[in-house]
Short mmCIF file of C-alpha atoms in Angstrom, two decimals:
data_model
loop_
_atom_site.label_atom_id
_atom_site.label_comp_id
_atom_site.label_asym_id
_atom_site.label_seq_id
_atom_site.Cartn_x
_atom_site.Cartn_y
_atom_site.Cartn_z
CA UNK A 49 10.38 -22.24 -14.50
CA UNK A 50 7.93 -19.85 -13.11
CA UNK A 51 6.10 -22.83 -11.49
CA UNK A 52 9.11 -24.04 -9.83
CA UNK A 53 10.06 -20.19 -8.33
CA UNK A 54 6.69 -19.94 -6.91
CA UNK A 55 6.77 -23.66 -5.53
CA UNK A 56 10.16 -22.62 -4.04
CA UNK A 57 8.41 -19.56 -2.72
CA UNK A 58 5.88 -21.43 -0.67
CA UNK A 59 8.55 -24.27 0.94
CA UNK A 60 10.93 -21.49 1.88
CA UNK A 61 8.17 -19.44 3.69
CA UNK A 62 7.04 -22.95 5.15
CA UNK A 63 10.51 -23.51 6.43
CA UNK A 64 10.66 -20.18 7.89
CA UNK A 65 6.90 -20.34 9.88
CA UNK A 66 7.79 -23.96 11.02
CA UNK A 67 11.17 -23.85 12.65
CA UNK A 68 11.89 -22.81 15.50
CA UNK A 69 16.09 -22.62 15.15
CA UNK A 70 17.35 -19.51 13.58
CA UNK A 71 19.51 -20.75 11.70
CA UNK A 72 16.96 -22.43 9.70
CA UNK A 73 14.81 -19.37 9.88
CA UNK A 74 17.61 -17.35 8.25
CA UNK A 75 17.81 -19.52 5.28
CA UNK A 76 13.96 -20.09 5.05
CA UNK A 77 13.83 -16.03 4.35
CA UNK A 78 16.84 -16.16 1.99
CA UNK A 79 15.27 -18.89 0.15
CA UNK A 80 12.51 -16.53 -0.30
CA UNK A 81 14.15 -13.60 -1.28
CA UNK A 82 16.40 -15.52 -4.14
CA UNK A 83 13.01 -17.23 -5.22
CA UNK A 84 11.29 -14.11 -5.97
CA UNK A 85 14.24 -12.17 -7.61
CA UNK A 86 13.61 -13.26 -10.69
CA UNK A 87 9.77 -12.85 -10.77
CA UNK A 88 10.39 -8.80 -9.98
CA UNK A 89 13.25 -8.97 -12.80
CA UNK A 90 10.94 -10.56 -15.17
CA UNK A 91 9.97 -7.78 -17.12
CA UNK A 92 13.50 -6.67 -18.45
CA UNK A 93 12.95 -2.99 -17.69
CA UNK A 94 15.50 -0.65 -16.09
CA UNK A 95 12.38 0.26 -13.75
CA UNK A 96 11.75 -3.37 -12.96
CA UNK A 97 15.81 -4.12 -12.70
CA UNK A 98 15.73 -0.83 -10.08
CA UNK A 99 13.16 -2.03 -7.96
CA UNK A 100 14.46 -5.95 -8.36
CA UNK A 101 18.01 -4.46 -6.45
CA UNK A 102 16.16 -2.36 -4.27
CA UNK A 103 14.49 -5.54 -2.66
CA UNK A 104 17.65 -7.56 -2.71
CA UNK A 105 19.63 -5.19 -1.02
CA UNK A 106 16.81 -4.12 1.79
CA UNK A 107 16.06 -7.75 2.18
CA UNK A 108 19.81 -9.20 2.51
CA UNK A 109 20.28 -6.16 5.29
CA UNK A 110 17.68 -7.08 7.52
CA UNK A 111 18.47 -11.01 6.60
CA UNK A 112 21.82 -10.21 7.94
CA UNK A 113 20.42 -8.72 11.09
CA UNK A 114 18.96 -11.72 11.66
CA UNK A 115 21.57 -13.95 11.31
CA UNK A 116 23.96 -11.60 13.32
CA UNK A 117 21.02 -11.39 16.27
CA UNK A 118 20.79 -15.37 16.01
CA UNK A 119 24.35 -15.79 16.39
CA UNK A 120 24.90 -12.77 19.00
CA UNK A 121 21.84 -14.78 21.36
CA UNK A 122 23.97 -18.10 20.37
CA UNK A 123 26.54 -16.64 22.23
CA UNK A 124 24.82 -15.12 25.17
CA UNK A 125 22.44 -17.73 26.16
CA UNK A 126 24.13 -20.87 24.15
CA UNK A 127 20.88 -21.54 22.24
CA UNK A 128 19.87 -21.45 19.02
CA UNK A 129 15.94 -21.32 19.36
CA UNK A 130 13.64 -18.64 18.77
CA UNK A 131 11.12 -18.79 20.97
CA UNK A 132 13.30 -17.23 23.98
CA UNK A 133 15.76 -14.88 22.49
CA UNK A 134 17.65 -11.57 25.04
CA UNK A 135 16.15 -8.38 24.95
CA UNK A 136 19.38 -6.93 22.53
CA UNK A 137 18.49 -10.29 20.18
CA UNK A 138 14.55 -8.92 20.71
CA UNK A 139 15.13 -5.58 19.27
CA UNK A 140 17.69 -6.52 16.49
CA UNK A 141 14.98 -9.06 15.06
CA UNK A 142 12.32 -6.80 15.62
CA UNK A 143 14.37 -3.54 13.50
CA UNK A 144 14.84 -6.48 10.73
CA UNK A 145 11.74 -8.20 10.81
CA UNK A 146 10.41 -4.37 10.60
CA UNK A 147 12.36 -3.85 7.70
CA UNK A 148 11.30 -6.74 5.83
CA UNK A 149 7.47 -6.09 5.74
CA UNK A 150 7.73 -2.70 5.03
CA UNK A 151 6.77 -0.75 8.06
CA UNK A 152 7.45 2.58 9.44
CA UNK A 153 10.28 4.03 9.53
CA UNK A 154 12.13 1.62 7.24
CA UNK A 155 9.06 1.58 4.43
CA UNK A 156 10.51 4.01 1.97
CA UNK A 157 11.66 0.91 -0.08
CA UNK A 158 8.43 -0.21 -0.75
CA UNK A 159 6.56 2.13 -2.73
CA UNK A 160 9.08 1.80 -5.50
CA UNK A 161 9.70 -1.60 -5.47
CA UNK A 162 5.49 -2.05 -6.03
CA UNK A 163 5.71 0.70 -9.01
CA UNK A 164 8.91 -1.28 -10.57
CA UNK A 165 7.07 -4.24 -10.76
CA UNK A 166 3.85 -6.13 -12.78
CA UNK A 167 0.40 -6.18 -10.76
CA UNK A 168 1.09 -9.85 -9.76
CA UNK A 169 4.04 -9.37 -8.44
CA UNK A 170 2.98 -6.32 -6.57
CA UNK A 171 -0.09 -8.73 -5.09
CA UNK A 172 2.64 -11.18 -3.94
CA UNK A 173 4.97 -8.83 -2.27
CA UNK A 174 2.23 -7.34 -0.64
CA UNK A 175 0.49 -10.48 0.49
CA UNK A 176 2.64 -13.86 0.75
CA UNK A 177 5.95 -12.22 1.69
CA UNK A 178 4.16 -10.69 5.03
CA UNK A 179 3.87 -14.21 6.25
CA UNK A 180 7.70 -15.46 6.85
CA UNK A 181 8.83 -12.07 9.02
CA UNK A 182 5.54 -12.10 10.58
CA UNK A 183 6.05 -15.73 11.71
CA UNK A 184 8.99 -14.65 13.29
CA UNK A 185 7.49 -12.48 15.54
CA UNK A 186 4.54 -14.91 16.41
CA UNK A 187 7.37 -17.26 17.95
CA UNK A 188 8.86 -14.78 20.15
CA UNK A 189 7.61 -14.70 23.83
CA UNK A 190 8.49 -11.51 25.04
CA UNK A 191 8.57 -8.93 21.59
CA UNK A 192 9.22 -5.31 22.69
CA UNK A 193 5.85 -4.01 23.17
CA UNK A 194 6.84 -0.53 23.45
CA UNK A 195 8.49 -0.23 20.27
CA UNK A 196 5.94 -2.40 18.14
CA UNK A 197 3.09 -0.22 19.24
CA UNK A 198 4.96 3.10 18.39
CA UNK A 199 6.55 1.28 14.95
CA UNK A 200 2.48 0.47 14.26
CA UNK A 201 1.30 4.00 15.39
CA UNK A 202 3.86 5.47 12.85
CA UNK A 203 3.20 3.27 9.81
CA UNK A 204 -0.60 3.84 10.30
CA UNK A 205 0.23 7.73 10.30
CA UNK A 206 2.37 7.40 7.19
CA UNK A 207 0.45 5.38 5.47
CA UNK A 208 -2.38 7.47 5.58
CA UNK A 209 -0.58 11.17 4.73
CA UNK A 210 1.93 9.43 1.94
CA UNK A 211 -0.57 7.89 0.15
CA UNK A 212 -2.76 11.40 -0.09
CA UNK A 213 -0.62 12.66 -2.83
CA UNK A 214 -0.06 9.58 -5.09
CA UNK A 215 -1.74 9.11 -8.31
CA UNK A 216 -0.76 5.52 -9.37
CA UNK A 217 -2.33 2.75 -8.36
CA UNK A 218 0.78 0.29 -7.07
CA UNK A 219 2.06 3.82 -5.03
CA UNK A 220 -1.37 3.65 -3.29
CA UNK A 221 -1.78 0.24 -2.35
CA UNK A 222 1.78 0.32 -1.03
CA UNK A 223 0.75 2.50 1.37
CA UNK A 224 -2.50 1.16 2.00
CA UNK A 225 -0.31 -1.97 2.64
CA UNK A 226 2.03 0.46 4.99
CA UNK A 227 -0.84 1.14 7.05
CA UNK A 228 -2.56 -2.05 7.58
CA UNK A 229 0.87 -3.07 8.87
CA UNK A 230 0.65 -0.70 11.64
CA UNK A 231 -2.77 -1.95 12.31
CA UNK A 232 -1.40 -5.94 12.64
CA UNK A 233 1.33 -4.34 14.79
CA UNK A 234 -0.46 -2.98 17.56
CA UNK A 235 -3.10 -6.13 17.49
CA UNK A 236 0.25 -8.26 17.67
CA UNK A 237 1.06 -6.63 20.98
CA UNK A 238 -2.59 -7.36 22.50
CA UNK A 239 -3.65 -11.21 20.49
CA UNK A 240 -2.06 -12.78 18.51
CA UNK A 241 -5.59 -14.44 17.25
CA UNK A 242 -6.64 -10.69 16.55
CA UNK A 243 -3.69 -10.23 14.38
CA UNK A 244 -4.43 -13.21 12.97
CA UNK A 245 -7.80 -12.33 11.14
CA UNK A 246 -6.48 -9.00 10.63
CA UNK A 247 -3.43 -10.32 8.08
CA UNK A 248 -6.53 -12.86 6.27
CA UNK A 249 -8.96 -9.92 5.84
CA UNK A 250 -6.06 -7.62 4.36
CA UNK A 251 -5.16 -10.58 2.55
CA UNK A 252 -8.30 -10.97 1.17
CA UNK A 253 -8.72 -7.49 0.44
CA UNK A 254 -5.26 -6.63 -1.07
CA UNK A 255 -5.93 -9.67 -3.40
CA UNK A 256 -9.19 -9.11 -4.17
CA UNK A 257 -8.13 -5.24 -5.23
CA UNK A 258 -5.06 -6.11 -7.23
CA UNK A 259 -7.16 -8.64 -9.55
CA UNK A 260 -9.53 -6.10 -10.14
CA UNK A 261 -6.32 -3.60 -11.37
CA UNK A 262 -5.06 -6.72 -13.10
CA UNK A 263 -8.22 -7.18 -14.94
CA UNK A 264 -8.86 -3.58 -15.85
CA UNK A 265 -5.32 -2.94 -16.74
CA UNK A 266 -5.53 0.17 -14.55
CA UNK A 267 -2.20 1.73 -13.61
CA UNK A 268 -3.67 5.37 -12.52
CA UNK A 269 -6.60 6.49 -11.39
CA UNK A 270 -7.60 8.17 -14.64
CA UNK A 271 -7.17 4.72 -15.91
CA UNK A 272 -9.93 3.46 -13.16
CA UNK A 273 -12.32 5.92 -14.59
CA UNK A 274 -12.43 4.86 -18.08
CA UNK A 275 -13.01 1.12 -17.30
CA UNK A 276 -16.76 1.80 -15.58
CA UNK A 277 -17.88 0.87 -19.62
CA UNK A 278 -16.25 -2.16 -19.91
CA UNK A 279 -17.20 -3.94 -16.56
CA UNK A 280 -19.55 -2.34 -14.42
CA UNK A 281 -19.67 -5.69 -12.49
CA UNK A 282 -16.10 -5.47 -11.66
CA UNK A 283 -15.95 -1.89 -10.80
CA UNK A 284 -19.14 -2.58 -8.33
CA UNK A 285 -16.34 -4.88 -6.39
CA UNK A 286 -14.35 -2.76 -6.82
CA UNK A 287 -16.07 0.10 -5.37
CA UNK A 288 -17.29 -2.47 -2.51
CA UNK A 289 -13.38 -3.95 -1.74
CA UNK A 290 -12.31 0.33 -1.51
CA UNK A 291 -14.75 0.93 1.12
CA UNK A 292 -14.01 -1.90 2.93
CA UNK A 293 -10.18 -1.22 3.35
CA UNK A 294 -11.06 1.82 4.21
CA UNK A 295 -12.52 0.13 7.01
CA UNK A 296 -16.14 1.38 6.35
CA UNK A 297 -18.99 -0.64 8.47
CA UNK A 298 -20.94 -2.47 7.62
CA UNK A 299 -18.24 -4.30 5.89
CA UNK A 300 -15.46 -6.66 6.09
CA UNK A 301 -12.53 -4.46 6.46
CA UNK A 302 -14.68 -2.86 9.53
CA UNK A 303 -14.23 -5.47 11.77
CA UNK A 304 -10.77 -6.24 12.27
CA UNK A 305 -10.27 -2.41 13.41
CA UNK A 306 -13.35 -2.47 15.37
CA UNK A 307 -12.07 -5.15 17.44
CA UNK A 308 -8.07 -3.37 17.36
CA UNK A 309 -9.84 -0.24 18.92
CA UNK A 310 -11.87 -2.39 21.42
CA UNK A 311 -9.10 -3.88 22.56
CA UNK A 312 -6.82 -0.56 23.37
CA UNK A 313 -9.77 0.92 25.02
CA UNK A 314 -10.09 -2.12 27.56
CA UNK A 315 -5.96 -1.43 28.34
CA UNK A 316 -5.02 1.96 29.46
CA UNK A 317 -4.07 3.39 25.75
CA UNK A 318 -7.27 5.68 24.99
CA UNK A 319 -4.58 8.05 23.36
CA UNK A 320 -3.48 5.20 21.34
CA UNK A 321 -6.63 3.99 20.25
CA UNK A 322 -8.09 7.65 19.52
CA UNK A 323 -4.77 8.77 17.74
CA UNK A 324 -5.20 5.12 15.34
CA UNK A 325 -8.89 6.11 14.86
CA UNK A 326 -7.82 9.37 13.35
CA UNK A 327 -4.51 8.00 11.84
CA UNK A 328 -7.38 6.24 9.21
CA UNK A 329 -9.04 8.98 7.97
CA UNK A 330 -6.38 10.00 5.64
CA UNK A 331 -6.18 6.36 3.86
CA UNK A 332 -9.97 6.46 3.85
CA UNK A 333 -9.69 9.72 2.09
CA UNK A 334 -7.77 8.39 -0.97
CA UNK A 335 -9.68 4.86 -1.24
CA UNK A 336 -13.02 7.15 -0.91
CA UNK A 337 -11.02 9.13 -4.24
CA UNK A 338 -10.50 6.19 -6.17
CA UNK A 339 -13.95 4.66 -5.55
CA UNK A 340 -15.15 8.11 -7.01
CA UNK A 341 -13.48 8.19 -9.66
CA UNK A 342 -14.29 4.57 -10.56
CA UNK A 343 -17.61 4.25 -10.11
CA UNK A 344 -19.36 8.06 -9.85
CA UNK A 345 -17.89 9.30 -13.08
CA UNK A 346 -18.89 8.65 -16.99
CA UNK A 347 -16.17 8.57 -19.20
CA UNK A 348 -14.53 10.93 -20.62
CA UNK A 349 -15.26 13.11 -17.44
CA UNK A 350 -12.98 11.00 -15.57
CA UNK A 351 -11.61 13.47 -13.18
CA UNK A 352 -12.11 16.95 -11.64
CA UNK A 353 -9.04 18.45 -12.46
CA UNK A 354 -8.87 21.35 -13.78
CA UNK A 355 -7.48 21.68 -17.28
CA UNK A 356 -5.30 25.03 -18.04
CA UNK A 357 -6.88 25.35 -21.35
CA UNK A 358 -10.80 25.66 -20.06
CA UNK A 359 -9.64 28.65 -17.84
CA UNK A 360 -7.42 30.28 -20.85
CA UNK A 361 -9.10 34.35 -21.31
CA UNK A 362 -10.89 33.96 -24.82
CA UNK A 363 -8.80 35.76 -27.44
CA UNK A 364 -10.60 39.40 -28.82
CA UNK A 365 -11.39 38.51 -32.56
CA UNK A 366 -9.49 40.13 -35.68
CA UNK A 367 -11.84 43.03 -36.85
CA UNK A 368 -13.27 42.35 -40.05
CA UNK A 369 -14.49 44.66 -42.89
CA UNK A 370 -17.91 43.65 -42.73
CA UNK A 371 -17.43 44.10 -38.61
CA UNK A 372 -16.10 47.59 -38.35
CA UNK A 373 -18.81 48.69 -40.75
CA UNK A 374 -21.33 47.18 -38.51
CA UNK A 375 -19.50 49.22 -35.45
CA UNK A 376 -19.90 52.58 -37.33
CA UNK A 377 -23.43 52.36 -38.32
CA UNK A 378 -24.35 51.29 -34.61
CA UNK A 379 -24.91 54.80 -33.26
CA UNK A 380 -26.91 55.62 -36.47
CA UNK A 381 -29.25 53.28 -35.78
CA UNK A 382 -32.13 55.39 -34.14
CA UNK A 383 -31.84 57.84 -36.25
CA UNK A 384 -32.74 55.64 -39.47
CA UNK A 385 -35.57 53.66 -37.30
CA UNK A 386 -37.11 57.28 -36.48
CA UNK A 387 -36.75 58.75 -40.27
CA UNK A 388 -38.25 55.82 -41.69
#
């Protein structure tokens, strides 16, 4: 059964990236969404059965958007095809297409639904379920430039301060995920090529980091610290796939932002490109924190933090006998060392 949901999960994002009628668009992304219900729900928690309605409701609103946009450009223009759609149609989509991958301001969804859910699934709603909304705006002509590049600017700032103050694992690379999504925003406005190898390098990335958590069982980073004895190999990667989405030269991750940056500095958006810049110093803060604590500390040191009972006053010892004897014939001391 699981075989057949994740072969259902590939045609329906297949029949969303290759039509071009919205109709056919709108049931390519239901398709999806009913096809990976079950995988969230698989565990049988209350967490997991939490975050499983979570994603069904935020995905049926913005699915509904998009069928009420389709039909609303249906009307205006008397077409059903994507590739031209009205500039109310354009921002509809857009909001709902926003919605679905998680972005800024509609994101708070997706931290929880990650944390709900096993490390597999948390790979594939973080990777394959980008593609079918992103497809979507790909095929539009005209998409609202101003509001995708302030949508991006706001998901890369988000991304960054949210994830400062998380401590699992999932919570972090849901807003690592939150920020790279600003990134493929603003490069959607400039090339679509550009955006393009940005998605396959976070691809990459995000899958390459979620096998090593699925491997090492981690679901905190105290957990990452403790796993440095059982495969330094893997933690090496690890260490190596942190830095580079921090976007850290001379790596991987490096070059997709390098080329973003470029690109916003050729077009009159300095401010843009200098606020982004900046906007990546907090998420390269807490990948530089788990790549610390994975790799640059020995079990059972795992962390820094500071424990209440190592700072507790030491407790005055109970006077003994043999003590308070000692005490009284302190000051006598000289005396008997100069008589003898």
């Amino acid at each position: 059964i699981w075989s057949a949901l994740i072969s259902s999960l590939s045609t329906s994002t297949i029949i969303t990236m290759t039509s071009h009628h919205w109709l056919l668009a709108w049931l390519g992304l239901e398709l999806n969404t009913l096809s990976i219900l079950p995988i969230t729900m698989k565990l049988h928690h209350p967490r997991a059965t939490e975050a499983t309605m979570k994603y069904f409701l935020v995905q049926a609103l913005a699915a509904s958007l998009i069928l009420f946009a389709g039909t609303l450009n249906a009307w205006q223009t008397g077409l059903w095809t994507i590739t031209n759609p009205g500039p109310t149609t354009t921002a509809i989509i857009t909001m709902a297409v926003l919605m679905k991958l998680g972005a800024a301001p509609t994101h708070l969804w997706y931290p929880d639904v990650l944390q709900g859910t096993t490390l597999n699934t948390a790979l594939l709603v973080s990777t394959w379920q980008k593609l079918a909304p992103l497809a979507l705006l790909y095929m539009m002509t005209n998409p609202p430039t101003k509001l995708l590049l302030l949508t991006g600017l706001l998901s890369a700032l988000l991304g960054g301060w949210a994830g400062l103050n998380q401590t699992q694992t999932r919570k972090i690379m849901a807003h690592s995920s939150i920020a790279h999504m600003g990134w493929m925003l603003v490069a959607l406005t400039m090339s679509p090529q550009l955006t393009t190898l940005t998605l396959m390098t976070y691809m990459i990335m995000t899958a390459a980091m979620f096998s090593t958590l699925n491997t090492s069982t981690t679901k905190t980073i105290s957990d990452m610290g403790t796993a440095w004895s059982t495969s330094p190999t893997i933690m090496t990667l690890t260490l190596l796939t942190l830095t580079s989405l921090g976007g850290l030269p001379p790596l991987t991750g490096f070059m997709p932002k390098l080329l973003i940056l470029n690109e916003l500095t050729m077009k009159p958006l300095l401010p843009l490109a200098t606020t982004l810049a900046l906007a990546s110093l907090p998420s390269l803060f807490f990948y530089i924190r788990m790549a610390y604590t994975t790799t640059l500390t020995t079990p059972p040191n795992t962390t820094n933090t500071e424990h209440k009972w190592r700072f507790k006053p030491p407790l005055a010892p109970t006077p003994t006998p043999m003590m308070t004897l000692a005490l009284l014939l302190m000051p006598m001391t000289p005396i008997l060392y100069t008589t003898t």
